[in-house]
Amino acid sequence: MSFVTTGADGATRCGWAAVEPETTYHDEEWGFPLEGDDAFFERVALEGFQSGLSWRTILTKRENFRAAFVGFSIEKVARFTDSDVDRLLGDAGIIRHRGKIEATINNARRAEELIEKEGSLPGFFWRFEAEAAAEPQSQTTSVESVALSKDLKKRGWKFVGPTTMFALLQASGIVNDHAVQCVTRERVAAARAAARPAGPIG
């Protein structure tokens, strides 16, 4: 059974959401479908920056990231130059990791290519939808996240390993991995049903 916690409000949540800022993120964002190309790009970027770190670190710096990467506009980040890399390496408000910064800029350029070829990031990522594991949050990768990682790497994306991509699928609503007892699970299920692209997936 997935680990859950009961908050001061009496609500049962996924165990990792016991305190802020995780609680609000869990209740309002985690697992709810994303809308638009830039939203998916932001999530890929932040999941990449999170690699090796705690998600709390990313949450507390998220607004700084948004300012530094101009709202994660694919069009704008794709035009970043070496001077922008230097600027970002000097920004104490974000994770100053050259490889991750350069990967984010690279991925913006690759995102433009993918959108031109495939139509949209949401349409592309939803192709890797699958049923959640029988026991939510019992795995850190999936067949689909491995396939997604391989596809993106072939297209030149960076910092998109299978674990990072599984976290993306969980966070973006492509898989509903909330605990069965979690107060948010059914809201996510309804949001997914409304947002899921029409037609076959895969």
PDB file of C-alpha atoms in Angstrom:
ATOM      1  CA  MET A   1       0.000   0.000   0.000  1.00  0.00           C
ATOM      2  CA  SER A   2       1.302   3.453  -0.898  1.00  0.00           C
ATOM      3  CA  PHE A   3       2.515   5.575   1.983  1.00  0.00           C
ATOM      4  CA  VAL A   4      -0.033   8.270   2.828  1.00  0.00           C
ATOM      5  CA  THR A   5      -0.312  11.024   5.393  1.00  0.00           C
ATOM      6  CA  THR A   6      -3.241  12.759   7.046  1.00  0.00           C
ATOM      7  CA  GLY A   7      -2.952  16.538   7.199  1.00  0.00           C
ATOM      8  CA  ALA A   8      -4.185  18.957   9.827  1.00  0.00           C
ATOM      9  CA  ASP A   9      -7.232  19.464   7.610  1.00  0.00           C
ATOM     10  CA  GLY A  10      -8.073  15.767   7.955  1.00  0.00           C
ATOM     11  CA  ALA A  11      -7.344  15.026   4.288  1.00  0.00           C
ATOM     12  CA  THR A  12      -5.384  11.942   3.272  1.00  0.00           C
ATOM     13  CA  ARG A  13      -2.593  12.662   0.818  1.00  0.00           C
ATOM     14  CA  CYS A  14       0.396  10.972  -0.769  1.00  0.00           C
ATOM     15  CA  GLY A  15       3.023  10.617   1.938  1.00  0.00           C
ATOM     16  CA  TRP A  16       5.519  12.988   0.347  1.00  0.00           C
ATOM     17  CA  ALA A  17       3.013  15.866   0.556  1.00  0.00           C
ATOM     18  CA  ALA A  18       2.911  16.190   4.344  1.00  0.00           C
ATOM     19  CA  VAL A  19       4.401  19.692   4.542  1.00  0.00           C
ATOM     20  CA  GLU A  20       4.636  22.868   2.476  1.00  0.00           C
ATOM     21  CA  PRO A  21       5.543  23.672  -0.208  1.00  0.00           C
ATOM     22  CA  GLU A  22       4.919  20.066  -1.249  1.00  0.00           C
ATOM     23  CA  THR A  23       1.328  20.037   0.053  1.00  0.00           C
ATOM     24  CA  THR A  24       0.091  22.854  -2.178  1.00  0.00           C
ATOM     25  CA  TYR A  25       2.045  21.562  -5.164  1.00  0.00           C
ATOM     26  CA  HIS A  26       0.520  18.106  -4.629  1.00  0.00           C
ATOM     27  CA  ASP A  27      -3.038  19.408  -4.225  1.00  0.00           C
ATOM     28  CA  GLU A  28      -2.996  21.895  -7.089  1.00  0.00           C
ATOM     29  CA  GLU A  29      -0.481  20.702  -9.670  1.00  0.00           C
ATOM     30  CA  TRP A  30       1.031  17.230  -9.375  1.00  0.00           C
ATOM     31  CA  GLY A  31      -0.699  14.874 -11.774  1.00  0.00           C
ATOM     32  CA  PHE A  32      -2.981  17.468 -13.306  1.00  0.00           C
ATOM     33  CA  PRO A  33      -2.623  17.687 -17.111  1.00  0.00           C
ATOM     34  CA  LEU A  34      -0.469  20.459 -18.521  1.00  0.00           C
ATOM     35  CA  GLU A  35      -1.665  22.771 -21.262  1.00  0.00           C
ATOM     36  CA  GLY A  36       0.535  24.069 -24.041  1.00  0.00           C
ATOM     37  CA  ASP A  37       4.028  23.602 -25.372  1.00  0.00           C
ATOM     38  CA  ASP A  38       5.753  25.981 -22.958  1.00  0.00           C
ATOM     39  CA  ALA A  39       4.200  24.239 -19.941  1.00  0.00           C
ATOM     40  CA  PHE A  40       5.639  20.903 -21.034  1.00  0.00           C
ATOM     41  CA  PHE A  41       8.990  22.504 -21.796  1.00  0.00           C
ATOM     42  CA  GLU A  42       9.095  24.040 -18.328  1.00  0.00           C
ATOM     43  CA  ARG A  43       8.359  20.701 -16.707  1.00  0.00           C
ATOM     44  CA  VAL A  44      11.039  18.897 -18.728  1.00  0.00           C
ATOM     45  CA  ALA A  45      13.532  21.606 -17.775  1.00  0.00           C
ATOM     46  CA  LEU A  46      12.678  21.549 -14.069  1.00  0.00           C
ATOM     47  CA  GLU A  47      12.699  17.763 -13.910  1.00  0.00           C
ATOM     48  CA  GLY A  48      16.150  17.878 -15.503  1.00  0.00           C
ATOM     49  CA  PHE A  49      17.389  20.432 -12.981  1.00  0.00           C
ATOM     50  CA  GLN A  50      15.975  18.267 -10.179  1.00  0.00           C
ATOM     51  CA  SER A  51      18.132  15.292 -11.177  1.00  0.00           C
ATOM     52  CA  GLY A  52      20.258  14.407  -8.150  1.00  0.00           C
ATOM     53  CA  LEU A  53      18.459  16.938  -5.947  1.00  0.00           C
ATOM     54  CA  SER A  54      15.224  17.115  -3.975  1.00  0.00           C
ATOM     55  CA  TRP A  55      12.048  18.406  -5.589  1.00  0.00           C
ATOM     56  CA  ARG A  56      11.728  20.816  -2.650  1.00  0.00           C
ATOM     57  CA  THR A  57      14.873  22.554  -3.898  1.00  0.00           C
ATOM     58  CA  ILE A  58      13.210  23.089  -7.267  1.00  0.00           C
ATOM     59  CA  LEU A  59       9.910  24.248  -5.776  1.00  0.00           C
ATOM     60  CA  THR A  60      11.559  26.890  -3.639  1.00  0.00           C
ATOM     61  CA  LYS A  61      13.499  28.204  -6.634  1.00  0.00           C
ATOM     62  CA  ARG A  62      10.807  27.823  -9.281  1.00  0.00           C
ATOM     63  CA  GLU A  63       9.910  31.494  -9.597  1.00  0.00           C
ATOM     64  CA  ASN A  64      13.599  32.316  -9.925  1.00  0.00           C
ATOM     65  CA  PHE A  65      13.871  29.725 -12.686  1.00  0.00           C
ATOM     66  CA  ARG A  66      10.868  31.233 -14.458  1.00  0.00           C
ATOM     67  CA  ALA A  67      12.419  34.691 -14.334  1.00  0.00           C
ATOM     68  CA  ALA A  68      15.831  33.461 -15.465  1.00  0.00           C
ATOM     69  CA  PHE A  69      14.369  31.486 -18.387  1.00  0.00           C
ATOM     70  CA  VAL A  70      11.805  34.150 -19.398  1.00  0.00           C
ATOM     71  CA  GLY A  71       8.790  32.107 -18.403  1.00  0.00           C
ATOM     72  CA  PHE A  72      10.216  29.040 -20.153  1.00  0.00           C
ATOM     73  CA  SER A  73       9.181  30.431 -23.508  1.00  0.00           C
ATOM     74  CA  ILE A  74      10.502  27.885 -25.981  1.00  0.00           C
ATOM     75  CA  GLU A  75      10.947  30.554 -28.631  1.00  0.00           C
ATOM     76  CA  LYS A  76      12.944  32.852 -26.336  1.00  0.00           C
ATOM     77  CA  VAL A  77      15.099  30.216 -24.639  1.00  0.00           C
ATOM     78  CA  ALA A  78      15.987  28.709 -28.010  1.00  0.00           C
ATOM     79  CA  ARG A  79      17.608  32.054 -28.875  1.00  0.00           C
ATOM     80  CA  PHE A  80      19.826  32.138 -25.774  1.00  0.00           C
ATOM     81  CA  THR A  81      23.531  32.597 -26.443  1.00  0.00           C
ATOM     82  CA  ASP A  82      26.772  32.017 -24.569  1.00  0.00           C
ATOM     83  CA  SER A  83      26.252  35.328 -22.785  1.00  0.00           C
ATOM     84  CA  ASP A  84      22.982  33.983 -21.420  1.00  0.00           C
ATOM     85  CA  VAL A  85      24.775  30.878 -20.175  1.00  0.00           C
ATOM     86  CA  ASP A  86      27.241  33.136 -18.341  1.00  0.00           C
ATOM     87  CA  ARG A  87      24.357  35.158 -16.910  1.00  0.00           C
ATOM     88  CA  LEU A  88      22.612  32.040 -15.654  1.00  0.00           C
ATOM     89  CA  LEU A  89      25.807  30.643 -14.132  1.00  0.00           C
ATOM     90  CA  GLY A  90      25.981  33.851 -12.084  1.00  0.00           C
ATOM     91  CA  ASP A  91      22.356  33.655 -10.927  1.00  0.00           C
ATOM     92  CA  ALA A  92      22.321  32.450  -7.313  1.00  0.00           C
ATOM     93  CA  GLY A  93      18.546  32.047  -7.462  1.00  0.00           C
ATOM     94  CA  ILE A  94      18.709  28.937  -9.650  1.00  0.00           C
ATOM     95  CA  ILE A  95      20.750  25.731  -9.847  1.00  0.00           C
ATOM     96  CA  ARG A  96      24.042  26.896 -11.348  1.00  0.00           C
ATOM     97  CA  HIS A  97      24.940  23.718 -13.206  1.00  0.00           C
ATOM     98  CA  ARG A  98      26.431  24.394 -16.629  1.00  0.00           C
ATOM     99  CA  GLY A  99      25.383  21.062 -18.085  1.00  0.00           C
ATOM    100  CA  LYS A 100      21.756  21.494 -17.044  1.00  0.00           C
ATOM    101  CA  ILE A 101      21.637  25.112 -18.197  1.00  0.00           C
ATOM    102  CA  GLU A 102      23.071  24.239 -21.590  1.00  0.00           C
ATOM    103  CA  ALA A 103      20.737  21.235 -21.829  1.00  0.00           C
ATOM    104  CA  THR A 104      17.721  23.483 -21.236  1.00  0.00           C
ATOM    105  CA  ILE A 105      18.763  25.800 -24.052  1.00  0.00           C
ATOM    106  CA  ASN A 106      19.483  22.840 -26.316  1.00  0.00           C
ATOM    107  CA  ASN A 107      16.118  21.295 -25.462  1.00  0.00           C
ATOM    108  CA  ALA A 108      14.300  24.492 -26.378  1.00  0.00           C
ATOM    109  CA  ARG A 109      15.815  24.239 -29.859  1.00  0.00           C
ATOM    110  CA  ARG A 110      14.961  20.550 -30.065  1.00  0.00           C
ATOM    111  CA  ALA A 111      11.424  21.363 -28.878  1.00  0.00           C
ATOM    112  CA  GLU A 112      10.981  23.741 -31.793  1.00  0.00           C
ATOM    113  CA  GLU A 113      12.014  20.959 -34.159  1.00  0.00           C
ATOM    114  CA  LEU A 114       9.706  18.444 -32.496  1.00  0.00           C
ATOM    115  CA  ILE A 115       6.736  20.830 -32.623  1.00  0.00           C
ATOM    116  CA  GLU A 116       7.342  21.513 -36.302  1.00  0.00           C
ATOM    117  CA  LYS A 117       7.466  17.792 -37.051  1.00  0.00           C
ATOM    118  CA  GLU A 118       4.903  16.367 -34.616  1.00  0.00           C
ATOM    119  CA  GLY A 119       2.494  19.267 -34.087  1.00  0.00           C
ATOM    120  CA  SER A 120       2.795  19.931 -30.347  1.00  0.00           C
ATOM    121  CA  LEU A 121       4.573  18.804 -27.210  1.00  0.00           C
ATOM    122  CA  PRO A 122       1.347  17.738 -25.450  1.00  0.00           C
ATOM    123  CA  GLY A 123       0.334  15.617 -28.427  1.00  0.00           C
ATOM    124  CA  PHE A 124       3.764  14.013 -28.523  1.00  0.00           C
ATOM    125  CA  PHE A 125       4.144  13.272 -24.810  1.00  0.00           C
ATOM    126  CA  TRP A 126       0.639  11.835 -24.484  1.00  0.00           C
ATOM    127  CA  ARG A 127       1.676   9.088 -26.905  1.00  0.00           C
ATOM    128  CA  PHE A 128       3.555   7.598 -23.969  1.00  0.00           C
ATOM    129  CA  GLU A 129       0.473   7.240 -21.795  1.00  0.00           C
ATOM    130  CA  ALA A 130       0.046   3.960 -19.948  1.00  0.00           C
ATOM    131  CA  GLU A 131      -1.914   2.562 -17.071  1.00  0.00           C
ATOM    132  CA  ALA A 132      -0.432   3.359 -13.674  1.00  0.00           C
ATOM    133  CA  ALA A 133       1.132   0.530 -11.730  1.00  0.00           C
ATOM    134  CA  ALA A 134      -1.244  -1.487  -9.561  1.00  0.00           C
ATOM    135  CA  GLU A 135       0.520   0.047  -6.571  1.00  0.00           C
ATOM    136  CA  PRO A 136       0.953   3.803  -7.156  1.00  0.00           C
ATOM    137  CA  GLN A 137       4.419   5.281  -6.657  1.00  0.00           C
ATOM    138  CA  SER A 138       5.971   1.825  -6.557  1.00  0.00           C
ATOM    139  CA  GLN A 139       8.296   2.420  -9.500  1.00  0.00           C
ATOM    140  CA  THR A 140      10.693   5.063 -10.745  1.00  0.00           C
ATOM    141  CA  THR A 141      10.695   4.093 -14.423  1.00  0.00           C
ATOM    142  CA  SER A 142       8.310   2.378 -16.793  1.00  0.00           C
ATOM    143  CA  VAL A 143       8.364   0.828 -20.239  1.00  0.00           C
ATOM    144  CA  GLU A 144       6.868   4.065 -21.517  1.00  0.00           C
ATOM    145  CA  SER A 145       9.383   6.341 -19.797  1.00  0.00           C
ATOM    146  CA  VAL A 146      12.240   4.266 -21.221  1.00  0.00           C
ATOM    147  CA  ALA A 147      10.737   4.545 -24.701  1.00  0.00           C
ATOM    148  CA  LEU A 148      10.164   8.291 -24.279  1.00  0.00           C
ATOM    149  CA  SER A 149      13.726   8.801 -23.104  1.00  0.00           C
ATOM    150  CA  LYS A 150      15.130   6.894 -26.085  1.00  0.00           C
ATOM    151  CA  ASP A 151      12.956   8.821 -28.531  1.00  0.00           C
ATOM    152  CA  LEU A 152      13.951  12.209 -27.140  1.00  0.00           C
ATOM    153  CA  LYS A 153      17.642  11.314 -27.017  1.00  0.00           C
ATOM    154  CA  LYS A 154      17.497  10.301 -30.676  1.00  0.00           C
ATOM    155  CA  ARG A 155      16.090  13.755 -31.372  1.00  0.00           C
ATOM    156  CA  GLY A 156      19.006  15.363 -29.536  1.00  0.00           C
ATOM    157  CA  TRP A 157      17.395  16.176 -26.182  1.00  0.00           C
ATOM    158  CA  LYS A 158      19.552  16.070 -23.043  1.00  0.00           C
ATOM    159  CA  PHE A 159      18.938  15.294 -19.360  1.00  0.00           C
ATOM    160  CA  VAL A 160      15.908  13.198 -20.312  1.00  0.00           C
ATOM    161  CA  GLY A 161      16.755   9.837 -18.765  1.00  0.00           C
ATOM    162  CA  PRO A 162      14.061   7.228 -18.026  1.00  0.00           C
ATOM    163  CA  THR A 163      13.705   8.217 -14.355  1.00  0.00           C
ATOM    164  CA  THR A 164      13.433  11.904 -15.203  1.00  0.00           C
ATOM    165  CA  MET A 165      10.867  11.134 -17.886  1.00  0.00           C
ATOM    166  CA  PHE A 166       8.835   8.952 -15.533  1.00  0.00           C
ATOM    167  CA  ALA A 167       8.713  11.880 -13.107  1.00  0.00           C
ATOM    168  CA  LEU A 168       7.496  14.014 -16.012  1.00  0.00           C
ATOM    169  CA  LEU A 169       4.729  11.534 -16.876  1.00  0.00           C
ATOM    170  CA  GLN A 170       3.611  11.506 -13.236  1.00  0.00           C
ATOM    171  CA  ALA A 171       3.722  15.273 -12.817  1.00  0.00           C
ATOM    172  CA  SER A 172       2.014  16.138 -16.107  1.00  0.00           C
ATOM    173  CA  GLY A 173      -0.997  13.868 -15.675  1.00  0.00           C
ATOM    174  CA  ILE A 174      -0.050  11.378 -18.354  1.00  0.00           C
ATOM    175  CA  VAL A 175      -0.108   8.792 -15.597  1.00  0.00           C
ATOM    176  CA  ASN A 176      -2.200   9.156 -12.442  1.00  0.00           C
ATOM    177  CA  ASP A 177       0.169   7.980  -9.725  1.00  0.00           C
ATOM    178  CA  HIS A 178      -1.590   9.436  -6.698  1.00  0.00           C
ATOM    179  CA  ALA A 179      -2.127   6.921  -3.911  1.00  0.00           C
ATOM    180  CA  VAL A 180      -5.476   5.150  -4.078  1.00  0.00           C
ATOM    181  CA  GLN A 181      -6.518   6.715  -0.760  1.00  0.00           C
ATOM    182  CA  CYS A 182      -5.297  10.205  -1.741  1.00  0.00           C
ATOM    183  CA  VAL A 183      -7.875  13.004  -1.688  1.00  0.00           C
ATOM    184  CA  THR A 184      -6.503  14.347  -4.986  1.00  0.00           C
ATOM    185  CA  ARG A 185      -6.591  11.120  -6.991  1.00  0.00           C
ATOM    186  CA  GLU A 186     -10.182  11.408  -8.238  1.00  0.00           C
ATOM    187  CA  ARG A 187      -9.795  15.073  -9.183  1.00  0.00           C
ATOM    188  CA  VAL A 188      -6.745  14.145 -11.229  1.00  0.00           C
ATOM    189  CA  ALA A 189      -8.653  11.289 -12.859  1.00  0.00           C
ATOM    190  CA  ALA A 190     -11.443  13.673 -13.898  1.00  0.00           C
ATOM    191  CA  ALA A 191      -8.958  16.255 -15.192  1.00  0.00           C
ATOM    192  CA  ARG A 192      -7.131  13.592 -17.194  1.00  0.00           C
ATOM    193  CA  ALA A 193     -10.368  12.365 -18.746  1.00  0.00           C
ATOM    194  CA  ALA A 194     -11.182  15.894 -19.867  1.00  0.00           C
ATOM    195  CA  ALA A 195      -7.712  16.692 -21.175  1.00  0.00           C
ATOM    196  CA  ARG A 196      -6.679  13.423 -22.801  1.00  0.00           C
ATOM    197  CA  PRO A 197      -6.208  13.927 -26.564  1.00  0.00           C
ATOM    198  CA  ALA A 198      -8.832  12.318 -28.763  1.00  0.00           C
ATOM    199  CA  GLY A 199      -7.907   9.322 -30.867  1.00  0.00           C
ATOM    200  CA  PRO A 200      -5.452   6.489 -30.359  1.00  0.00           C
ATOM    201  CA  ILE A 201      -2.410   6.971 -28.139  1.00  0.00           C
ATOM    202  CA  GLY A 202       0.892   5.331 -28.896  1.00  0.00           C
TER     203      GLY A 202
END
